[in-house]
mmCIF file of N, CA, C and O in Angstrom:
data_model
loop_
_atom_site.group_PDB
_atom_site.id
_atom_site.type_symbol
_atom_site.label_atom_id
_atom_site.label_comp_id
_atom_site.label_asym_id
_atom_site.label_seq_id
_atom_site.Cartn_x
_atom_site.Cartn_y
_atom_site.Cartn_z
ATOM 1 N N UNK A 188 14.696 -52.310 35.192
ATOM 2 C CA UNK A 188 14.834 -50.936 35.610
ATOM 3 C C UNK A 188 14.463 -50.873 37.092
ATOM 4 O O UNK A 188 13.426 -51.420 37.469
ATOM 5 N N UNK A 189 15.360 -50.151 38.054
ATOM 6 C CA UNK A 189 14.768 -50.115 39.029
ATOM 7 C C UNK A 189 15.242 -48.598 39.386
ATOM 8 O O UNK A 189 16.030 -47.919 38.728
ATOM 9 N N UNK A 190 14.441 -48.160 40.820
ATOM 10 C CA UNK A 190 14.804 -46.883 40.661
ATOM 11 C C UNK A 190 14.681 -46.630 42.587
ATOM 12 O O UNK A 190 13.808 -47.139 43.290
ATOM 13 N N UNK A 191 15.550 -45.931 42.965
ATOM 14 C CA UNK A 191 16.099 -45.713 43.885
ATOM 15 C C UNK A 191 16.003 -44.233 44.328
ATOM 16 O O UNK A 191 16.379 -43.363 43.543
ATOM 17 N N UNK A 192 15.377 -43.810 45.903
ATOM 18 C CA UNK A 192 15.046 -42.222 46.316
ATOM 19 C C UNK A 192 16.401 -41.838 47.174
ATOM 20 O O UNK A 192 16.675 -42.302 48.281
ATOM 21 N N UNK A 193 16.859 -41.289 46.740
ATOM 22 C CA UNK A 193 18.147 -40.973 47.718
ATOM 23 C C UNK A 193 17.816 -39.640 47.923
ATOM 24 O O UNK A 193 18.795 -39.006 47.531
ATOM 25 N N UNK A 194 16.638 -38.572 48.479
ATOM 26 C CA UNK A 194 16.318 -37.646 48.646
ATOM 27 C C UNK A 194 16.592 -37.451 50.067
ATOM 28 O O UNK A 194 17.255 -36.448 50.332
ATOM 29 N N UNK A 195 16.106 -38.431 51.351
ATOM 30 C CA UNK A 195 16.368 -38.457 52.745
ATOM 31 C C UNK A 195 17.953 -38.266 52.924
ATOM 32 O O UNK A 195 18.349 -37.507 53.809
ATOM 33 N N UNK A 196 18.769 -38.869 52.185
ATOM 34 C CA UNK A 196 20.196 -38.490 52.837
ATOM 35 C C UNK A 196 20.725 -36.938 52.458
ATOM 36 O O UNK A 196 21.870 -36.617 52.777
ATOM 37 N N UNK A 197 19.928 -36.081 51.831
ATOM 38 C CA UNK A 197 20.232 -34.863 51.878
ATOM 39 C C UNK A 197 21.915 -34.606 50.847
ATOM 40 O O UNK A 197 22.115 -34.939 49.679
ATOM 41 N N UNK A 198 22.487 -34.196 51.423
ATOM 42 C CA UNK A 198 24.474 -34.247 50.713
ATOM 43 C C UNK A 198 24.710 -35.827 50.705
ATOM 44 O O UNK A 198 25.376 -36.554 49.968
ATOM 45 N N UNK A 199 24.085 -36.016 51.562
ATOM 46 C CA UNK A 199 25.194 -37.478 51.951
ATOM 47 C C UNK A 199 24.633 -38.244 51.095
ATOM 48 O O UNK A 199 24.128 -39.232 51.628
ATOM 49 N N UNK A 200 24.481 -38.175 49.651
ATOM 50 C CA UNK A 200 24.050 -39.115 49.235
ATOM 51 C C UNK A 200 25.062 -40.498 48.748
ATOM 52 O O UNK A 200 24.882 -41.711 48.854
ATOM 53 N N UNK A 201 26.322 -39.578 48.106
ATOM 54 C CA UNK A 201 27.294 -40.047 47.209
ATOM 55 C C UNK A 201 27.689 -41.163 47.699
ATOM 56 O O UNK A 201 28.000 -41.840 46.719
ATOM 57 N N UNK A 202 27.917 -41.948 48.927
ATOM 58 C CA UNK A 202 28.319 -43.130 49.317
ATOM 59 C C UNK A 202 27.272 -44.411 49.315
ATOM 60 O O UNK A 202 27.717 -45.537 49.539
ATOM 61 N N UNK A 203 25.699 -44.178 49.023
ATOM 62 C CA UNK A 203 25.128 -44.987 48.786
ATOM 63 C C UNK A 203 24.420 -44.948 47.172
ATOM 64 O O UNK A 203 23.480 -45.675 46.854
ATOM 65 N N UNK A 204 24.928 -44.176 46.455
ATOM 66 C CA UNK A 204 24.899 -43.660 45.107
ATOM 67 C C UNK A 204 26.118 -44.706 44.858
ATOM 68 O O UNK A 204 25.579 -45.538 44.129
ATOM 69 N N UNK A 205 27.203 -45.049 45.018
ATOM 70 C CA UNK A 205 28.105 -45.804 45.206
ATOM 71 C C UNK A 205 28.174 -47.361 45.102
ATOM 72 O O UNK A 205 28.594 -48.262 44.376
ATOM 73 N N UNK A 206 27.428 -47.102 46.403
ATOM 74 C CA UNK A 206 26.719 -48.618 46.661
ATOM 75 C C UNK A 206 25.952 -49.730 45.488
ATOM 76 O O UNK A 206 26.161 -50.800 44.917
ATOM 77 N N UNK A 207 24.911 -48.611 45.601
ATOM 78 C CA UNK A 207 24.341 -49.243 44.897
ATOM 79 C C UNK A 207 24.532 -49.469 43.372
ATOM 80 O O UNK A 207 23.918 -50.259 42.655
ATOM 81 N N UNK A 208 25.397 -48.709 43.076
ATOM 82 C CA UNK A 208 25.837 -48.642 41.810
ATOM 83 C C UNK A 208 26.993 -49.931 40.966
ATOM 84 O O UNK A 208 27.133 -50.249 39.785
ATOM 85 N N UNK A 209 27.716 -50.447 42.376
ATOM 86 C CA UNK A 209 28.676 -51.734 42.529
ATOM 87 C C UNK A 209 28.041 -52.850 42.600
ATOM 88 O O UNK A 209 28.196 -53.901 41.978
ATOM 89 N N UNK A 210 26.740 -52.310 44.034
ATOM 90 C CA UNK A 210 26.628 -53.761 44.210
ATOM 91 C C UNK A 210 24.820 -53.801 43.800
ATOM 92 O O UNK A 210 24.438 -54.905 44.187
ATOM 93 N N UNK A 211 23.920 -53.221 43.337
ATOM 94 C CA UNK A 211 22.925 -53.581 43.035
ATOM 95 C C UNK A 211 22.254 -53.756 41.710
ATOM 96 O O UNK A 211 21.344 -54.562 41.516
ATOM 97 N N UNK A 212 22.857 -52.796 40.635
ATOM 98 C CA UNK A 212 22.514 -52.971 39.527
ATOM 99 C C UNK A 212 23.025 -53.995 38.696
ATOM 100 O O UNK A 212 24.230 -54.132 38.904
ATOM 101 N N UNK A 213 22.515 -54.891 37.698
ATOM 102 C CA UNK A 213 23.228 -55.878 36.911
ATOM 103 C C UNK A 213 23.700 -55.160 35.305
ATOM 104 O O UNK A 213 23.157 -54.112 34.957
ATOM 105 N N UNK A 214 24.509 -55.683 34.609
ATOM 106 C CA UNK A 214 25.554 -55.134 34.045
ATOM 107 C C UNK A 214 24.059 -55.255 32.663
ATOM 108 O O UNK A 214 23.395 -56.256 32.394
ATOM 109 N N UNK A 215 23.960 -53.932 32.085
ATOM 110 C CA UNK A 215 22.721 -53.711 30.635
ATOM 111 C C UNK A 215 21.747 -52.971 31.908
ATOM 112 O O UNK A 215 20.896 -52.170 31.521
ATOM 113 N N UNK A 216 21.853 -53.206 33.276
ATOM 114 C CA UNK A 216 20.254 -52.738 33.687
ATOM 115 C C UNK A 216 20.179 -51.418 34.103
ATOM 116 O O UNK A 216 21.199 -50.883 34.535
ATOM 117 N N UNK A 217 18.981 -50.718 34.033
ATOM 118 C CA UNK A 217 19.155 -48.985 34.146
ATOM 119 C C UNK A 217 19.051 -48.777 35.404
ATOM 120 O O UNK A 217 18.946 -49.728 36.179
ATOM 121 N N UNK A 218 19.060 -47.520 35.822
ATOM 122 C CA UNK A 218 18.803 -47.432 37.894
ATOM 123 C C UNK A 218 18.602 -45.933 37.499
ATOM 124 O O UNK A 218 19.347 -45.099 36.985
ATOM 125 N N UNK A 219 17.339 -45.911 37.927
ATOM 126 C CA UNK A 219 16.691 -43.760 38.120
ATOM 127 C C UNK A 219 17.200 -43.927 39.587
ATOM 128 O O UNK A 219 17.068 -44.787 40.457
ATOM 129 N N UNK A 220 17.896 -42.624 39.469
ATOM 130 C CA UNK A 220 17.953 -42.126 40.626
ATOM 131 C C UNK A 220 17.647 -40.874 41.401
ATOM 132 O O UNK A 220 18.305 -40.018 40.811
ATOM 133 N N UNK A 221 17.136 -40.403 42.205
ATOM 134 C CA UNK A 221 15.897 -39.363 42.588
ATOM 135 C C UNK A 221 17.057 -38.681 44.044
ATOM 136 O O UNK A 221 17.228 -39.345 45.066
ATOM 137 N N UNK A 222 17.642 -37.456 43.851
ATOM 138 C CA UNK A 222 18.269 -36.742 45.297
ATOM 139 C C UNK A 222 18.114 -35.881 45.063
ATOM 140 O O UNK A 222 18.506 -35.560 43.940
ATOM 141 N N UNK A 223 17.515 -34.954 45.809
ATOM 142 C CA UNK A 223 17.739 -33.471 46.800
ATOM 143 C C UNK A 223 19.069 -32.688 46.198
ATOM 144 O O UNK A 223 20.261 -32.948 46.359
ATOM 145 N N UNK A 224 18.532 -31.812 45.573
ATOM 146 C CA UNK A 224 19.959 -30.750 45.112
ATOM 147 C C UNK A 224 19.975 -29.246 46.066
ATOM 148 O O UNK A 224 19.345 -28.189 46.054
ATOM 149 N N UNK A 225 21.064 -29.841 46.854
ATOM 150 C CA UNK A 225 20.802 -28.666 47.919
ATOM 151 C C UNK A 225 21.723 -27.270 47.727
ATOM 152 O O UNK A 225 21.644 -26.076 48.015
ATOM 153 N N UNK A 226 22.772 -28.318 46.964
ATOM 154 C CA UNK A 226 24.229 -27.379 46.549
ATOM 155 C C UNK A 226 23.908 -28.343 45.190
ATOM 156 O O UNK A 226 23.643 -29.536 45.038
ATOM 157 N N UNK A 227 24.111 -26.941 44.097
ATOM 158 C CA UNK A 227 24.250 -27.500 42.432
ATOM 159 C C UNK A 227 25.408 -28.460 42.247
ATOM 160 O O UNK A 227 25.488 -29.076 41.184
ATOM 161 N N UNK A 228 26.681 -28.708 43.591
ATOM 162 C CA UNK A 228 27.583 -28.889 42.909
ATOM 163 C C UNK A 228 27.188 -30.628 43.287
ATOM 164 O O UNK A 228 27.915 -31.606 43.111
ATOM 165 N N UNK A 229 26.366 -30.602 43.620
ATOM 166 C CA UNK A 229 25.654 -32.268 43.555
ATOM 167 C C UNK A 229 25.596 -33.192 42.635
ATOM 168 O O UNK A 229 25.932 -34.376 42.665
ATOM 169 N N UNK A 230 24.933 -32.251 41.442
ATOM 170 C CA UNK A 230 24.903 -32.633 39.938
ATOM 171 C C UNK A 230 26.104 -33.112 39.739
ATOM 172 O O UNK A 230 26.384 -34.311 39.770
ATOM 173 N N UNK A 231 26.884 -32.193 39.521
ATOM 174 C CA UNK A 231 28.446 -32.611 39.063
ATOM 175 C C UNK A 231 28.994 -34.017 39.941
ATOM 176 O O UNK A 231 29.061 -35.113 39.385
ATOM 177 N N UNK A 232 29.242 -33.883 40.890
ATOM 178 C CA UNK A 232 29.314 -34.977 41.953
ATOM 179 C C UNK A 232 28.410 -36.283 41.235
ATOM 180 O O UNK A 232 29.115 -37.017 40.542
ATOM 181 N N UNK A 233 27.081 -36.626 41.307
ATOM 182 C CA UNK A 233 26.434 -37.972 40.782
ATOM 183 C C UNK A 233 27.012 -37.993 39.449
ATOM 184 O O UNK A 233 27.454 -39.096 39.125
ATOM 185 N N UNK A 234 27.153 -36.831 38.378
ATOM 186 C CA UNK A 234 28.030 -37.131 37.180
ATOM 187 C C UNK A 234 29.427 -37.764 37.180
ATOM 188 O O UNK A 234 29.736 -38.382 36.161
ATOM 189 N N UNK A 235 30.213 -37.703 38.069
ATOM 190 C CA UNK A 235 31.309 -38.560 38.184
ATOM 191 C C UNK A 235 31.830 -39.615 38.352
ATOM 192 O O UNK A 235 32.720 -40.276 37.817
ATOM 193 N N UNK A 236 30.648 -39.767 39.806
ATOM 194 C CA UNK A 236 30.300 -41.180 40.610
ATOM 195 C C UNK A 236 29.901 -41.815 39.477
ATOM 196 O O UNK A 236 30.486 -42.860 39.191
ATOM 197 N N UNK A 237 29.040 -41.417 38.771
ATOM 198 C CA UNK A 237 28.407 -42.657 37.695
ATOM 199 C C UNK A 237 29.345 -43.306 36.565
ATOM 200 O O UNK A 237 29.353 -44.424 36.049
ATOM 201 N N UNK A 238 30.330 -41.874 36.341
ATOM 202 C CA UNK A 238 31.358 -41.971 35.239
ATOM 203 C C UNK A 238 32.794 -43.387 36.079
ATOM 204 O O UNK A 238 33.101 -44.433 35.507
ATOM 205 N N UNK A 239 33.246 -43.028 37.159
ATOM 206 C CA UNK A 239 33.586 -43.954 38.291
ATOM 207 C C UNK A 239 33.734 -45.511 38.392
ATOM 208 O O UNK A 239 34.531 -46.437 38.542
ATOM 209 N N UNK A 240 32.342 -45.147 38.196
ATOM 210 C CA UNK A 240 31.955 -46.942 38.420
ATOM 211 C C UNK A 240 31.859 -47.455 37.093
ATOM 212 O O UNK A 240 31.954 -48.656 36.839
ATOM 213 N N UNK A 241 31.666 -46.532 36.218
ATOM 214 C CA UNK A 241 31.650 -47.705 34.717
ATOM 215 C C UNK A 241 30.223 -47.460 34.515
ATOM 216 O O UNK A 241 29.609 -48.497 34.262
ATOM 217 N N UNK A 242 29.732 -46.729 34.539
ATOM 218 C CA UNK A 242 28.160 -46.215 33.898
ATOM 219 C C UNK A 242 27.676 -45.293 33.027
ATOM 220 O O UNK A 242 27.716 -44.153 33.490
ATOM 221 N N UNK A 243 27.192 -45.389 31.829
ATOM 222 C CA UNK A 243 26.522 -44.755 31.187
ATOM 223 C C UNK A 243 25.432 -43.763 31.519
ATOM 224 O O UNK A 243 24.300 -44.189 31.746
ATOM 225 N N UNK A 244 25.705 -42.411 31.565
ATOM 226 C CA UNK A 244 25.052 -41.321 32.373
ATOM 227 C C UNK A 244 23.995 -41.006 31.039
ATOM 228 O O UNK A 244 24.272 -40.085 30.271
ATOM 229 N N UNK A 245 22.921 -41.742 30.860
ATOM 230 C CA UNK A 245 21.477 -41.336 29.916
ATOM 231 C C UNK A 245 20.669 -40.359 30.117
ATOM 232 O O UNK A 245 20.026 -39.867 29.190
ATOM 233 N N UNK A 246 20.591 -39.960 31.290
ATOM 234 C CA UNK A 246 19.601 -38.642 30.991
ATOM 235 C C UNK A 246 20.175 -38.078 32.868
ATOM 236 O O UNK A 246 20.771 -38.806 33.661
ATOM 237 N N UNK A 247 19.792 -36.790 33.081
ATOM 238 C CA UNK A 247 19.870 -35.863 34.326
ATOM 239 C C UNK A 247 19.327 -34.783 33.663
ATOM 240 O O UNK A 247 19.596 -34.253 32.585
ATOM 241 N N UNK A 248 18.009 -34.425 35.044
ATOM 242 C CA UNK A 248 17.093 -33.383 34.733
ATOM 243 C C UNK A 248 16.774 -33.079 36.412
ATOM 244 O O UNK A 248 17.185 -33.658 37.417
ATOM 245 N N UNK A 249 15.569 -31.542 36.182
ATOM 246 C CA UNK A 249 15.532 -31.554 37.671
ATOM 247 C C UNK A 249 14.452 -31.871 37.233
ATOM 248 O O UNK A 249 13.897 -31.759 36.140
ATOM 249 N N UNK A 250 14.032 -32.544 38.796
ATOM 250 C CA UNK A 250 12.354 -33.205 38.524
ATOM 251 C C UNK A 250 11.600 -31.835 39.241
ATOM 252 O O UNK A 250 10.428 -31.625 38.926
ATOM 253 N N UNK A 251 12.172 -31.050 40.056
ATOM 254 C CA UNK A 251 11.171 -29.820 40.709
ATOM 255 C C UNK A 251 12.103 -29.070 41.218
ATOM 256 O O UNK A 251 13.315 -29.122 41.012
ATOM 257 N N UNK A 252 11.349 -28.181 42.070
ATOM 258 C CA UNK A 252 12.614 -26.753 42.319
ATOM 259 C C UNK A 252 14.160 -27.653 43.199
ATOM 260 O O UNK A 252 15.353 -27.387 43.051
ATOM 261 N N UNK A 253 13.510 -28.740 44.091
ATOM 262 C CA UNK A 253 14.634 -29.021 44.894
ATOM 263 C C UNK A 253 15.488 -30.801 44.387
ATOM 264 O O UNK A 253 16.667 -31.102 44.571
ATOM 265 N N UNK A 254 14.436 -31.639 43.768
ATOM 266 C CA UNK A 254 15.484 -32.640 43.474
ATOM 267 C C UNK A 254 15.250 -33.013 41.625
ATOM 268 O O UNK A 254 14.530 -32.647 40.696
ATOM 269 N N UNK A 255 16.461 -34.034 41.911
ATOM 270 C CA UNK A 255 17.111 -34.168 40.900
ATOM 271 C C UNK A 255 16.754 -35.773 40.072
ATOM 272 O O UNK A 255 16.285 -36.715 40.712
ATOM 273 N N UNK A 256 16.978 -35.835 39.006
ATOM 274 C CA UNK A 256 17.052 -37.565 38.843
ATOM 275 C C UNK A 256 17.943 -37.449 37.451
ATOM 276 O O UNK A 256 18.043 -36.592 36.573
ATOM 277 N N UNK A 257 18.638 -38.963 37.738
ATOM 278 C CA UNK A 257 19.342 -38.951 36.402
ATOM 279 C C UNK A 257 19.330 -40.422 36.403
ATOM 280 O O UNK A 257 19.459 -40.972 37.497
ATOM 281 N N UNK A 258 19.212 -41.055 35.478
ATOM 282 C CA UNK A 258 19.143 -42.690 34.784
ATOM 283 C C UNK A 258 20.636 -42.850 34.669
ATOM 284 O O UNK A 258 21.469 -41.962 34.846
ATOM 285 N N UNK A 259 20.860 -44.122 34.344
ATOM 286 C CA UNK A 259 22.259 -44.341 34.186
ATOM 287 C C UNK A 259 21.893 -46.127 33.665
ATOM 288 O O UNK A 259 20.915 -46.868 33.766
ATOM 289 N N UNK A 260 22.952 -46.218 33.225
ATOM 290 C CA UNK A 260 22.972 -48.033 32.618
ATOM 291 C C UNK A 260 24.317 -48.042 32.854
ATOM 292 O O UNK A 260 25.177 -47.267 33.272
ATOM 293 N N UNK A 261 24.223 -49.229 32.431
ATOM 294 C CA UNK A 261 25.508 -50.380 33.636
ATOM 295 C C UNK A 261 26.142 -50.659 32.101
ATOM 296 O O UNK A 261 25.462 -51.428 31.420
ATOM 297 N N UNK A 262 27.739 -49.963 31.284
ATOM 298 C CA UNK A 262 28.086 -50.090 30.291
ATOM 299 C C UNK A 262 28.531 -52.133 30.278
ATOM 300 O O UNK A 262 28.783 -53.023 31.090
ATOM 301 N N UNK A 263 28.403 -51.969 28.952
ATOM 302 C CA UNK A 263 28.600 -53.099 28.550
ATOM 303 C C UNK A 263 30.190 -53.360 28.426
ATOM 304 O O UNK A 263 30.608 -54.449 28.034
#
């Protein structure tokens, strides 16, 4: 499990949400991921990206008034 803050890139997260999603996680392993919901339509956005790449979207919650985290696993 590893887990990743993508809170500093603000919007811009989705291209290293991307990233790391291709090239860092191994295929069974989970990745929390922690961003800044500045516009709700963010949520929707990391829900796709994850759907995208071939990932199992396990949980999305807000962690406090402003960010977000959602787990994901690398489908088999």
């Amino acid at each position: 499990m590893k887990r990743f803050d993508l809170r500093h890139l603000k919007n811009d997260f989705a291209g290293r949400l991307k990233e790391i999603l291709n090239n860092e996680l191994e295929k069974e392993e989970v990745g929390i991921f922690l961003f800044e919901v500045i516009d709700f339509d963010n949520v929707q956005k990391s829900a796709n990206i994850v759907d995208e790449c071939g990932y199992i979207l396990m949980n999305s919650l807000r962690f406090n008034e402003v960010d977000w985290t959602i787990v994901v696993k690398k489908a088999s």
